[in-house]
mmCIF file of C-alpha atoms in Angstrom:
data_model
loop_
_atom_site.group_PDB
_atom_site.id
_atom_site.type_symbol
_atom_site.label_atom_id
_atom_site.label_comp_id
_atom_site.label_asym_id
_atom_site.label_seq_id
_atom_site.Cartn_x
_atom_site.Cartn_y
_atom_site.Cartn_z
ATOM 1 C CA UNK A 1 -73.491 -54.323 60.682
ATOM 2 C CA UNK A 2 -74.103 -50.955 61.428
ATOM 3 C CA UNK A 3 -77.785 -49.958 62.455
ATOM 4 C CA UNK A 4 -77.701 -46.831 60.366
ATOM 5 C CA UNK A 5 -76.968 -49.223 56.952
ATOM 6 C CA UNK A 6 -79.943 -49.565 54.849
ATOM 7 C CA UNK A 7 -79.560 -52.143 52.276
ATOM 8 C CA UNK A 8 -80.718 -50.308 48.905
ATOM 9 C CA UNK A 9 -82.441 -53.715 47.302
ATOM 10 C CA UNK A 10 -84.717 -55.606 49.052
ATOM 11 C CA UNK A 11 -84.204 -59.998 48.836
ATOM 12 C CA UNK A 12 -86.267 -59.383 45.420
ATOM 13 C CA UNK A 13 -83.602 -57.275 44.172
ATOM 14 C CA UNK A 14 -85.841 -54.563 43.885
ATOM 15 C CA UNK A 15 -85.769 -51.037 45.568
ATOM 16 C CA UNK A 16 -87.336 -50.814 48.890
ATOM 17 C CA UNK A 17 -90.567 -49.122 48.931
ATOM 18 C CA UNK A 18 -90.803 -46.704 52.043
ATOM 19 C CA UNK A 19 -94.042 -47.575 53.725
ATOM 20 C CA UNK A 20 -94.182 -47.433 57.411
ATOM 21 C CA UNK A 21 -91.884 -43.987 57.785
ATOM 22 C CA UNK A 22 -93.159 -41.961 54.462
ATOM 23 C CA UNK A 23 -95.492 -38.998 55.779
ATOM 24 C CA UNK A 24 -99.291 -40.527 55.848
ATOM 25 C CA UNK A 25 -100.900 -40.470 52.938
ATOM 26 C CA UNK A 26 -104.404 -39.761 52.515
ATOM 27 C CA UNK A 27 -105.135 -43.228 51.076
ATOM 28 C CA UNK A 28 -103.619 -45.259 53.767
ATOM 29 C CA UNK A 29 -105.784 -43.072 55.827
ATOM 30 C CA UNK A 30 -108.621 -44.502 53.874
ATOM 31 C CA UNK A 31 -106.920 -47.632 54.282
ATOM 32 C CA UNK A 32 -106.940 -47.887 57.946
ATOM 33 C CA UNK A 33 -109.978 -46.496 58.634
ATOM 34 C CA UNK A 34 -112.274 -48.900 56.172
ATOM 35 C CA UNK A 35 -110.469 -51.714 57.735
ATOM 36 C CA UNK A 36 -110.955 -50.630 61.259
ATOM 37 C CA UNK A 37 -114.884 -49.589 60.799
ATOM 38 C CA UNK A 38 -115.280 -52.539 58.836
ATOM 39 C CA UNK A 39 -113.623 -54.836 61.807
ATOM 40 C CA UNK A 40 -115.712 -52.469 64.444
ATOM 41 C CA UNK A 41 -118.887 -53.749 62.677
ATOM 42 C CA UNK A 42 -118.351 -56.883 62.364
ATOM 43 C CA UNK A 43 -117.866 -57.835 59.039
ATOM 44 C CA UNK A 44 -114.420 -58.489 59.066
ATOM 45 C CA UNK A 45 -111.612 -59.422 61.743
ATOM 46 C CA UNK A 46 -108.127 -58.597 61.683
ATOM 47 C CA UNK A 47 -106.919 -62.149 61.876
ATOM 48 C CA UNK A 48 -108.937 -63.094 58.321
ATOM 49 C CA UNK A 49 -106.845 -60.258 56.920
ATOM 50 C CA UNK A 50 -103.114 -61.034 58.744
ATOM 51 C CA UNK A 51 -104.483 -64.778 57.383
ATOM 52 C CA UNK A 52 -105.382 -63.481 53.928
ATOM 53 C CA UNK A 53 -102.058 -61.744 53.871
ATOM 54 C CA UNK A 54 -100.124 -64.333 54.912
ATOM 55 C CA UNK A 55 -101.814 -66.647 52.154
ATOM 56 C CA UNK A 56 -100.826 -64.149 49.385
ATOM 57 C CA UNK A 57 -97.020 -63.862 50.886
ATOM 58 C CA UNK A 58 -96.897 -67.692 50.877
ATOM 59 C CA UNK A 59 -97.337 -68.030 46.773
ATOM 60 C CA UNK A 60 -94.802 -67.786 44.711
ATOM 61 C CA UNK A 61 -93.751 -68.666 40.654
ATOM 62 C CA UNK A 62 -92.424 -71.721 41.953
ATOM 63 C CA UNK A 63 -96.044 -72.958 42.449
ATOM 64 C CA UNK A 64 -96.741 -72.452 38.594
ATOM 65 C CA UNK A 65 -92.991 -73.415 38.300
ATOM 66 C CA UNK A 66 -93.957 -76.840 39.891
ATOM 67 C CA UNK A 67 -97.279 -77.380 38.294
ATOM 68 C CA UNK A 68 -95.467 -76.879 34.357
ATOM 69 C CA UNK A 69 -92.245 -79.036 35.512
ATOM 70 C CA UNK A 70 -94.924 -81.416 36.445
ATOM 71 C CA UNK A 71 -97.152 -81.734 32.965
ATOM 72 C CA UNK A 72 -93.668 -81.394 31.038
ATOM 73 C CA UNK A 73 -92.902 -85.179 32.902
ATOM 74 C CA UNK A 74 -96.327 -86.769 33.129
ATOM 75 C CA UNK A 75 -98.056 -86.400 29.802
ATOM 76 C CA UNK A 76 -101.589 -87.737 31.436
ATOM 77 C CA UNK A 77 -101.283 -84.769 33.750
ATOM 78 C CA UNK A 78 -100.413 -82.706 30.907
ATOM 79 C CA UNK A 79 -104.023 -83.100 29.600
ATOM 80 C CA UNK A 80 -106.192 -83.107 32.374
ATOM 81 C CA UNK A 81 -103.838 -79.699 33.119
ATOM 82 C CA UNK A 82 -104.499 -78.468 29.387
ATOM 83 C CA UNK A 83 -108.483 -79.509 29.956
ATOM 84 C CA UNK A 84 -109.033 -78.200 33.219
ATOM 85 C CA UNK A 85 -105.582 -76.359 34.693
ATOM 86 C CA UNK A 86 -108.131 -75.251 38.074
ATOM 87 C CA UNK A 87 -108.455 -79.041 38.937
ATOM 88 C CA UNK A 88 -105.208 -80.336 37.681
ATOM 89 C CA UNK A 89 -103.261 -77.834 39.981
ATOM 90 C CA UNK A 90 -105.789 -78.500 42.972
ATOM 91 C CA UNK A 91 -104.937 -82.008 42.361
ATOM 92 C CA UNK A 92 -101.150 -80.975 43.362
ATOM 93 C CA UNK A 93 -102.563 -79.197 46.624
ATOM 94 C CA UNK A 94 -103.097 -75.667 45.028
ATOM 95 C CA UNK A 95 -105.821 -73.538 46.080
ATOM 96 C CA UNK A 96 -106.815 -71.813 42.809
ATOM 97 C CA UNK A 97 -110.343 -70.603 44.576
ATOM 98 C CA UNK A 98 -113.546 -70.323 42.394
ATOM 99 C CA UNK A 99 -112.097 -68.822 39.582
ATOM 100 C CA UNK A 100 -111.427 -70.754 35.722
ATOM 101 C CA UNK A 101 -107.860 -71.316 35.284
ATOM 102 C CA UNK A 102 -106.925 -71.991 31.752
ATOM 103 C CA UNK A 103 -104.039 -72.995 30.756
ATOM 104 C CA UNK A 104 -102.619 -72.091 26.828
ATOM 105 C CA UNK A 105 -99.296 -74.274 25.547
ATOM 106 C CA UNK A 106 -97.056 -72.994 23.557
ATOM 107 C CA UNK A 107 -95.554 -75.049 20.812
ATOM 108 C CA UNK A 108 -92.856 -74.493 18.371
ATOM 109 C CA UNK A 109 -95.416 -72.786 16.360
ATOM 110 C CA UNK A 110 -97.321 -70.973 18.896
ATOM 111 C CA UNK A 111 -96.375 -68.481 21.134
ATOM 112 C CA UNK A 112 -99.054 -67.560 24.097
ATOM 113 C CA UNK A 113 -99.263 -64.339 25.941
ATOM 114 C CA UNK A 114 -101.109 -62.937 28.819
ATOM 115 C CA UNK A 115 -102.907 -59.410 29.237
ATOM 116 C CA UNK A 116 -105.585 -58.394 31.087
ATOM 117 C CA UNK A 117 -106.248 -55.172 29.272
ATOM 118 C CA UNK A 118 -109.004 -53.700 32.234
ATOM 119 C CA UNK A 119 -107.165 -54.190 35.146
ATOM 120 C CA UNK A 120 -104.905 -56.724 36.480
ATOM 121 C CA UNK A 121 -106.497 -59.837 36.480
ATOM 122 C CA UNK A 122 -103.556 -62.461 37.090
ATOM 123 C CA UNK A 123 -103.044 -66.219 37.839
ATOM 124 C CA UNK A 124 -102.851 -65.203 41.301
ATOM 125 C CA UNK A 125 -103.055 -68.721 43.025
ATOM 126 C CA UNK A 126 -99.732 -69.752 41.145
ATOM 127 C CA UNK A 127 -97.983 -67.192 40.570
ATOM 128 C CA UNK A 128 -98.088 -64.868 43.552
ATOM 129 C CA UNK A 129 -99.367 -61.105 43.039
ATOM 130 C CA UNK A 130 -98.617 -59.827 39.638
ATOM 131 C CA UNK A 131 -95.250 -57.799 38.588
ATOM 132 C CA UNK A 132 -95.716 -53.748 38.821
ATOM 133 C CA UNK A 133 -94.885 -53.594 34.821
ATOM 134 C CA UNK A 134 -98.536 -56.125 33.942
ATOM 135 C CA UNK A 135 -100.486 -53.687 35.889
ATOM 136 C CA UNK A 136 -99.203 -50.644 33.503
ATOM 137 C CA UNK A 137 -101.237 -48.729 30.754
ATOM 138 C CA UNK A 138 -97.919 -49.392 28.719
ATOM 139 C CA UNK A 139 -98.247 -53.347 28.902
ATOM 140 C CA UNK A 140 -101.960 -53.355 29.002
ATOM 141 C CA UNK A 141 -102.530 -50.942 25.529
ATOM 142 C CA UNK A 142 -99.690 -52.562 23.541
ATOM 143 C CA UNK A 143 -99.684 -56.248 24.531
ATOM 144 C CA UNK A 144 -102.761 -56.753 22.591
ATOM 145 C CA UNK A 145 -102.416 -54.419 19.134
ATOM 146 C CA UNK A 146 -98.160 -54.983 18.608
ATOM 147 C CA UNK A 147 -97.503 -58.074 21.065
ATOM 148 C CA UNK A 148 -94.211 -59.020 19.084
ATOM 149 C CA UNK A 149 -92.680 -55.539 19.871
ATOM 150 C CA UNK A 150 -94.044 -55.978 23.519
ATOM 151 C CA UNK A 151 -92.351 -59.323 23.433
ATOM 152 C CA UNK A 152 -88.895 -57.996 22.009
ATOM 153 C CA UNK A 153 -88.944 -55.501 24.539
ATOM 154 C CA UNK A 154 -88.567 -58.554 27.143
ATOM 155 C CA UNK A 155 -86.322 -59.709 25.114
ATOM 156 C CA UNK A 156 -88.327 -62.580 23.096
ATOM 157 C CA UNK A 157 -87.223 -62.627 19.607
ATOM 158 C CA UNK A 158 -89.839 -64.824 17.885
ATOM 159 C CA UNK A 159 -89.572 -66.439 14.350
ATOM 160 C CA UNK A 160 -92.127 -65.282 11.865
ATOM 161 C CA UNK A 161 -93.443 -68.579 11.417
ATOM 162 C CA UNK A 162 -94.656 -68.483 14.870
ATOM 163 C CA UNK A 163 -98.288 -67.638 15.552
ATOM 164 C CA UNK A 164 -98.577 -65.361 18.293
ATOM 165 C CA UNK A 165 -101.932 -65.661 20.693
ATOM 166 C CA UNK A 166 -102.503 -62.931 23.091
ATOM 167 C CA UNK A 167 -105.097 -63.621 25.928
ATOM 168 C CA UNK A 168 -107.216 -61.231 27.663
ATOM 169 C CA UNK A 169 -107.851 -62.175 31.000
ATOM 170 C CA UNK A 170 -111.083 -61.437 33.441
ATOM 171 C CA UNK A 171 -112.187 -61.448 36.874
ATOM 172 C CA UNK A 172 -113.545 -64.734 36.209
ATOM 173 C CA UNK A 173 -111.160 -66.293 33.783
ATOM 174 C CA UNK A 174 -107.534 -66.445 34.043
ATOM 175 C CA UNK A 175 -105.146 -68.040 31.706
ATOM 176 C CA UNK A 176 -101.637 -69.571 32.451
ATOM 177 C CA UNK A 177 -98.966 -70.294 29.606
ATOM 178 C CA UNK A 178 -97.277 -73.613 29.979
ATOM 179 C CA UNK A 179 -94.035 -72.888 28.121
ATOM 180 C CA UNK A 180 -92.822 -75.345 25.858
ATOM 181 C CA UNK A 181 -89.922 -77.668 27.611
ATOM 182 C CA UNK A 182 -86.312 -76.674 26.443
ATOM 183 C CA UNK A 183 -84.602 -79.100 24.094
ATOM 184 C CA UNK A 184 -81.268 -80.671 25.611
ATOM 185 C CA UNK A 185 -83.148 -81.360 29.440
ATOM 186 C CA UNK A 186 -84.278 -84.932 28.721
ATOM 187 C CA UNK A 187 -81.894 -85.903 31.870
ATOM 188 C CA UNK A 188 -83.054 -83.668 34.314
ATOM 189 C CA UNK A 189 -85.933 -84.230 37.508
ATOM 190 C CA UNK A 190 -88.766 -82.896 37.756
ATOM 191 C CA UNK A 191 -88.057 -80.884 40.619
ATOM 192 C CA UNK A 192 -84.749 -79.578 38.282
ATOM 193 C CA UNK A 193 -87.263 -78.879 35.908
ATOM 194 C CA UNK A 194 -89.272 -76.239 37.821
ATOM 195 C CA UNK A 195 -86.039 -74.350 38.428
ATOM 196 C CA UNK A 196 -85.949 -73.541 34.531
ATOM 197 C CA UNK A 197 -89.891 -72.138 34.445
ATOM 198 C CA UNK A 198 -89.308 -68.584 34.975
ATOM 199 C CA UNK A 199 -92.395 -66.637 36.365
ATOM 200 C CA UNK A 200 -92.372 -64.593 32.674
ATOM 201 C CA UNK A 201 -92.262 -67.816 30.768
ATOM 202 C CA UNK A 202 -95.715 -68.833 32.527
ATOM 203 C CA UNK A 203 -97.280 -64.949 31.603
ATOM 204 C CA UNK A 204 -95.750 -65.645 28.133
ATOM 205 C CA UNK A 205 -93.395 -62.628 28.155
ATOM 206 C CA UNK A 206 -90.197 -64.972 28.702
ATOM 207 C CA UNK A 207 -89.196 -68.647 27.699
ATOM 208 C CA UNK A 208 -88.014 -70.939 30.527
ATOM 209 C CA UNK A 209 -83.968 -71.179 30.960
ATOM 210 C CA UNK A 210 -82.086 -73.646 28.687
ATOM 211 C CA UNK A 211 -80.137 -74.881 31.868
ATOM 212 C CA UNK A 212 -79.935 -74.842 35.472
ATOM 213 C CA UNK B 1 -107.204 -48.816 27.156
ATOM 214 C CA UNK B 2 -106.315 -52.186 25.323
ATOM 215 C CA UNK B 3 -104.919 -51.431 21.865
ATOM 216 C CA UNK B 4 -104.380 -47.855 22.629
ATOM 217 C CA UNK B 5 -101.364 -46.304 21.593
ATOM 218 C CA UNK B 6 -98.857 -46.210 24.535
ATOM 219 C CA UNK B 7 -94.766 -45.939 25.217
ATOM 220 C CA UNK B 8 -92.196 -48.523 26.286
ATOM 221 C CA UNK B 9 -92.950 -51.117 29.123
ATOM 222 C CA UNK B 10 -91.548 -49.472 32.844
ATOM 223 C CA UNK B 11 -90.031 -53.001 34.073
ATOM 224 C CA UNK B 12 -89.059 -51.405 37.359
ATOM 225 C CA UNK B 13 -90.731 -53.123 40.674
ATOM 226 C CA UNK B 14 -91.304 -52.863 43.914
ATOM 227 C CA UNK B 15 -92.112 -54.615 46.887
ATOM 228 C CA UNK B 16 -95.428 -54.533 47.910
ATOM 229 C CA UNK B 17 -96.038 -52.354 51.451
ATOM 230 C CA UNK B 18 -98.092 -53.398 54.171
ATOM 231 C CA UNK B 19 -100.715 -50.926 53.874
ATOM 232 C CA UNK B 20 -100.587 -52.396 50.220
ATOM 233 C CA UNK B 21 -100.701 -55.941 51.095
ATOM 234 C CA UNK B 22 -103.723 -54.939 53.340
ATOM 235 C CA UNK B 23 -105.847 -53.174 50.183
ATOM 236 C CA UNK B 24 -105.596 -56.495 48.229
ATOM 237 C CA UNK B 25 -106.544 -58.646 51.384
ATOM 238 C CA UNK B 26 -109.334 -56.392 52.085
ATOM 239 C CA UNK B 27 -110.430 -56.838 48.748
ATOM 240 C CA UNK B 28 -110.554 -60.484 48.528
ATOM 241 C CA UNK B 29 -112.235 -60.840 51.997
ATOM 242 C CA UNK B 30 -114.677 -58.343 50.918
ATOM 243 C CA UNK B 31 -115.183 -60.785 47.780
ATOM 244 C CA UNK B 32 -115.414 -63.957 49.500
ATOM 245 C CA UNK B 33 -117.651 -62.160 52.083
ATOM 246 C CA UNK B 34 -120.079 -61.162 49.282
ATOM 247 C CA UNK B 35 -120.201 -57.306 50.014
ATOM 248 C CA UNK B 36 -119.552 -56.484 46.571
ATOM 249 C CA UNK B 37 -117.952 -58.225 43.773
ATOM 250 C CA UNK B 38 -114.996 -57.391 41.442
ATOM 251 C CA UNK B 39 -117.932 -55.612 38.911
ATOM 252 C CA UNK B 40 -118.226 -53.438 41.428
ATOM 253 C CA UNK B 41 -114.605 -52.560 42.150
ATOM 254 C CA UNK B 42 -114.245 -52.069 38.168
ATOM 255 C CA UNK B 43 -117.368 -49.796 37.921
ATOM 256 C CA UNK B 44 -115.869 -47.532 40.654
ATOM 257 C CA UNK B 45 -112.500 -47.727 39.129
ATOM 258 C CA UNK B 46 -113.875 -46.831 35.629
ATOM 259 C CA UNK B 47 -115.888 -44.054 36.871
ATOM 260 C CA UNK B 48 -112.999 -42.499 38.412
ATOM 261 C CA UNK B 49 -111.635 -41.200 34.411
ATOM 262 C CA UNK B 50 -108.680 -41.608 32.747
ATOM 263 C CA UNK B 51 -107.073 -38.777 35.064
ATOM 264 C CA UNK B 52 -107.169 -41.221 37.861
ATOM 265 C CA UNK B 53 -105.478 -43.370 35.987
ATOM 266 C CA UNK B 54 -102.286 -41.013 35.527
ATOM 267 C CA UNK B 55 -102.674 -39.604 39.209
ATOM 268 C CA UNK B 56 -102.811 -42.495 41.559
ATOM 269 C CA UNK B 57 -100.888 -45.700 42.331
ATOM 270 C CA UNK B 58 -102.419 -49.155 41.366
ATOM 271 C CA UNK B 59 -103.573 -49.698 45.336
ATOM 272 C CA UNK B 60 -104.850 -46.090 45.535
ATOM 273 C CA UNK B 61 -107.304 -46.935 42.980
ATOM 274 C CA UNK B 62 -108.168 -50.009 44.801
ATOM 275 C CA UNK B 63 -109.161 -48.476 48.256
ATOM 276 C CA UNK B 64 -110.906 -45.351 46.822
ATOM 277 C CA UNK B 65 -113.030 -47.808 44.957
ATOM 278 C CA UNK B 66 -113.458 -50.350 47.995
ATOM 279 C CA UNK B 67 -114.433 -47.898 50.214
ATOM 280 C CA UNK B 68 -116.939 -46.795 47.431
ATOM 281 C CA UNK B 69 -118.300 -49.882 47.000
ATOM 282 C CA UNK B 70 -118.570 -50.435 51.396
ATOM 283 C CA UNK B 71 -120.512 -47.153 51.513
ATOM 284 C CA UNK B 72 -122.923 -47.654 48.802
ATOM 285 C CA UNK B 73 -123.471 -51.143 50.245
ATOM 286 C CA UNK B 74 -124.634 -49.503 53.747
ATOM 287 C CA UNK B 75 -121.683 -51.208 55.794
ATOM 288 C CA UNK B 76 -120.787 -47.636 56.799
ATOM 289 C CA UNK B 77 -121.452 -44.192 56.394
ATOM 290 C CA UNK B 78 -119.414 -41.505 54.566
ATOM 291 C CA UNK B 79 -119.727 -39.473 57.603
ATOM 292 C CA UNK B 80 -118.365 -42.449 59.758
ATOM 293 C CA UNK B 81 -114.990 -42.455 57.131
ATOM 294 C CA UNK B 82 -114.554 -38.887 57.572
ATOM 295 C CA UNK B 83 -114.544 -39.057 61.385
ATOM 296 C CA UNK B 84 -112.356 -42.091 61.103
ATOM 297 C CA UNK B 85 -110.183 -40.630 58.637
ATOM 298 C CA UNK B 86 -109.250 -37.245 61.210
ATOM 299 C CA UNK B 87 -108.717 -39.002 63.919
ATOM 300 C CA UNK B 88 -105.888 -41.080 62.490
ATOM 301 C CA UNK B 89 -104.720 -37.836 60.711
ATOM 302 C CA UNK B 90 -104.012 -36.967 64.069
ATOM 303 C CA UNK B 91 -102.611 -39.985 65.459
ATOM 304 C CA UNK B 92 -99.000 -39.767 64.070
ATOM 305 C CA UNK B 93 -96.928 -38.788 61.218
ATOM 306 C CA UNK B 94 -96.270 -41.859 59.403
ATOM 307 C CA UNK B 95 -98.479 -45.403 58.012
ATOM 308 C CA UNK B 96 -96.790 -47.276 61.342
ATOM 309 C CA UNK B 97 -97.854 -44.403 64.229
ATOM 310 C CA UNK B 98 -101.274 -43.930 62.806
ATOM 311 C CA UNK B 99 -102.151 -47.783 62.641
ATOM 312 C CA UNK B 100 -101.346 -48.090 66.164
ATOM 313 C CA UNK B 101 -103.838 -45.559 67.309
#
């Protein structure tokens, strides 16, 4: 390949975002220099954060993916996940950290959804970083006061029957849907399982994928 | 800004930067670490306004209130930021050249 080809989507299939050759910005300025001072002093060393990094590149959906595929086989895990979903996913060798985990189910009559309407407060440990549109003002205003017409906008048509539950997350409280499991998939493994558990069926703004 | 009125849902992403990766690490650390907690990194992000809000990226937010919550807890000085800040200002052109100074 040519060295002057840059691919326009990055393995995520999203855009690129220009960091390292963009003009310097006055907040990676800031950036830099409270991470060097605070390195210079002591209170921090640049292999905790290429560590911490490195820790935060290495989760992925597929961890939540993983942890639902699991409770949808296992029923007993299924309640010690739906009574404590920190220690139920530590049991599987996730690090969820000090925070509550809390994990909703939805059920053909009740559809859970995720917010967290200060900030961005995310199931982190299993799902990665969140997606760019949780953190907006858009997602974060409507999801609680019209959360069916957030959820048609992702393309979630819900029946009226269907209770919806929005839940606002915190710093120190963080929920996780566990999606109902899709009719028709009595035959597949568990492992075959987690490929159907999207990352938006776990926030609640998807449904997990009728087949492989 | 929960329940406010607000438009359709951008679904566009991106992938995180390094100097963005770096804000969120320095964060945690900084949480684990026990200089401040995330009640501090909301107070400084709510005391920026609403105008903040519509002028800054997500991780902009986060650093200006990090480094907020470092100088109020004495780890450094303003005056040692603004030093800092100059000299990589002067350093290079882009994010890679200054953070090899």
């Amino acid at each position: 390949m040519p060295h002057d080809h840059h691919d326009p989507l990055s393995p995520s299939g999203h855009p690129y975002r220009q960091d390292n050759d963009e003009p310097l910005s006055y907040w990676q300025m800031m950036e830099i220099a409270v991470r060097e001072l605070m390195i210079e002093k002591g209170h921090l060393t640049a292999n905790e954060i290429a560590t911490q990094i490195d820790a935060m590149d290495a989760r992925s959906p597929a961890d939540g993916a993983a942890v639902v595929a699991r409770a949808w086989v296992d029923p007993a895990f299924k309640a010690r996940l739906l009574d404590n979903a920190g220690a139920a996913s530590t049991e599987m060798g996730f690090d969820i950290g000090p925070l509550n985990l809390i994990a909703v189910e939805n059920t053909d009559k009740i559809h859970n959804l995720i917010v967290c309407t200060l900030c961005s407060c995310y199931p982190r440990n299993l799902l990665g970083l969140p997606p760019d549109w949780y953190k907006t003002r858009a997602y974060r205003s409507r999801a609680v006061s019209e959360p069916r017409a957030v959820l048609r906008e992702f393309g979630v048509e819900l029946a009226e029957y269907v209770t919806v539950r929005v839940h606002d997350s915190t710093a120190d409280m963080r929920y996780i849907v566990l999606p109902a499991r899709p009719a028709g998939t009595e035959d597949l493994t568990e492992a075959e399982l987690a490929q159907l558990v999207t990352r938006d069926s776990m926030i609640g703004t998807g449904v997990p994928r009728r087949t492989l | 800004m929960g329940g406010m009125p607000a438009g359709p849902i951008p679904m566009e992403g991106h992938d995180f930067s390094l100097w963005e990766k770096r804000v969120d690490a320095l964060l945690t650390l900084c949480g684990s670490k026990g200089f401040f907690t995330v009640d501090g990194l909301r107070r400084a992000l709510e005391d920026m306004g609403e105008e903040a809000f519509e002028k800054y990226s997500y991780y902009e937010r986060w650093i200006a209130s990090i480094n907020q919550n470092l100088v109020e807890g004495g780890h450094y000085t303003l005056e040692e930021l603004g030093t800092r800040m100059e000299e990589i200002r002067v350093r290079g052109q882009t994010y890679g050249d200054a953070n090899h100074g």
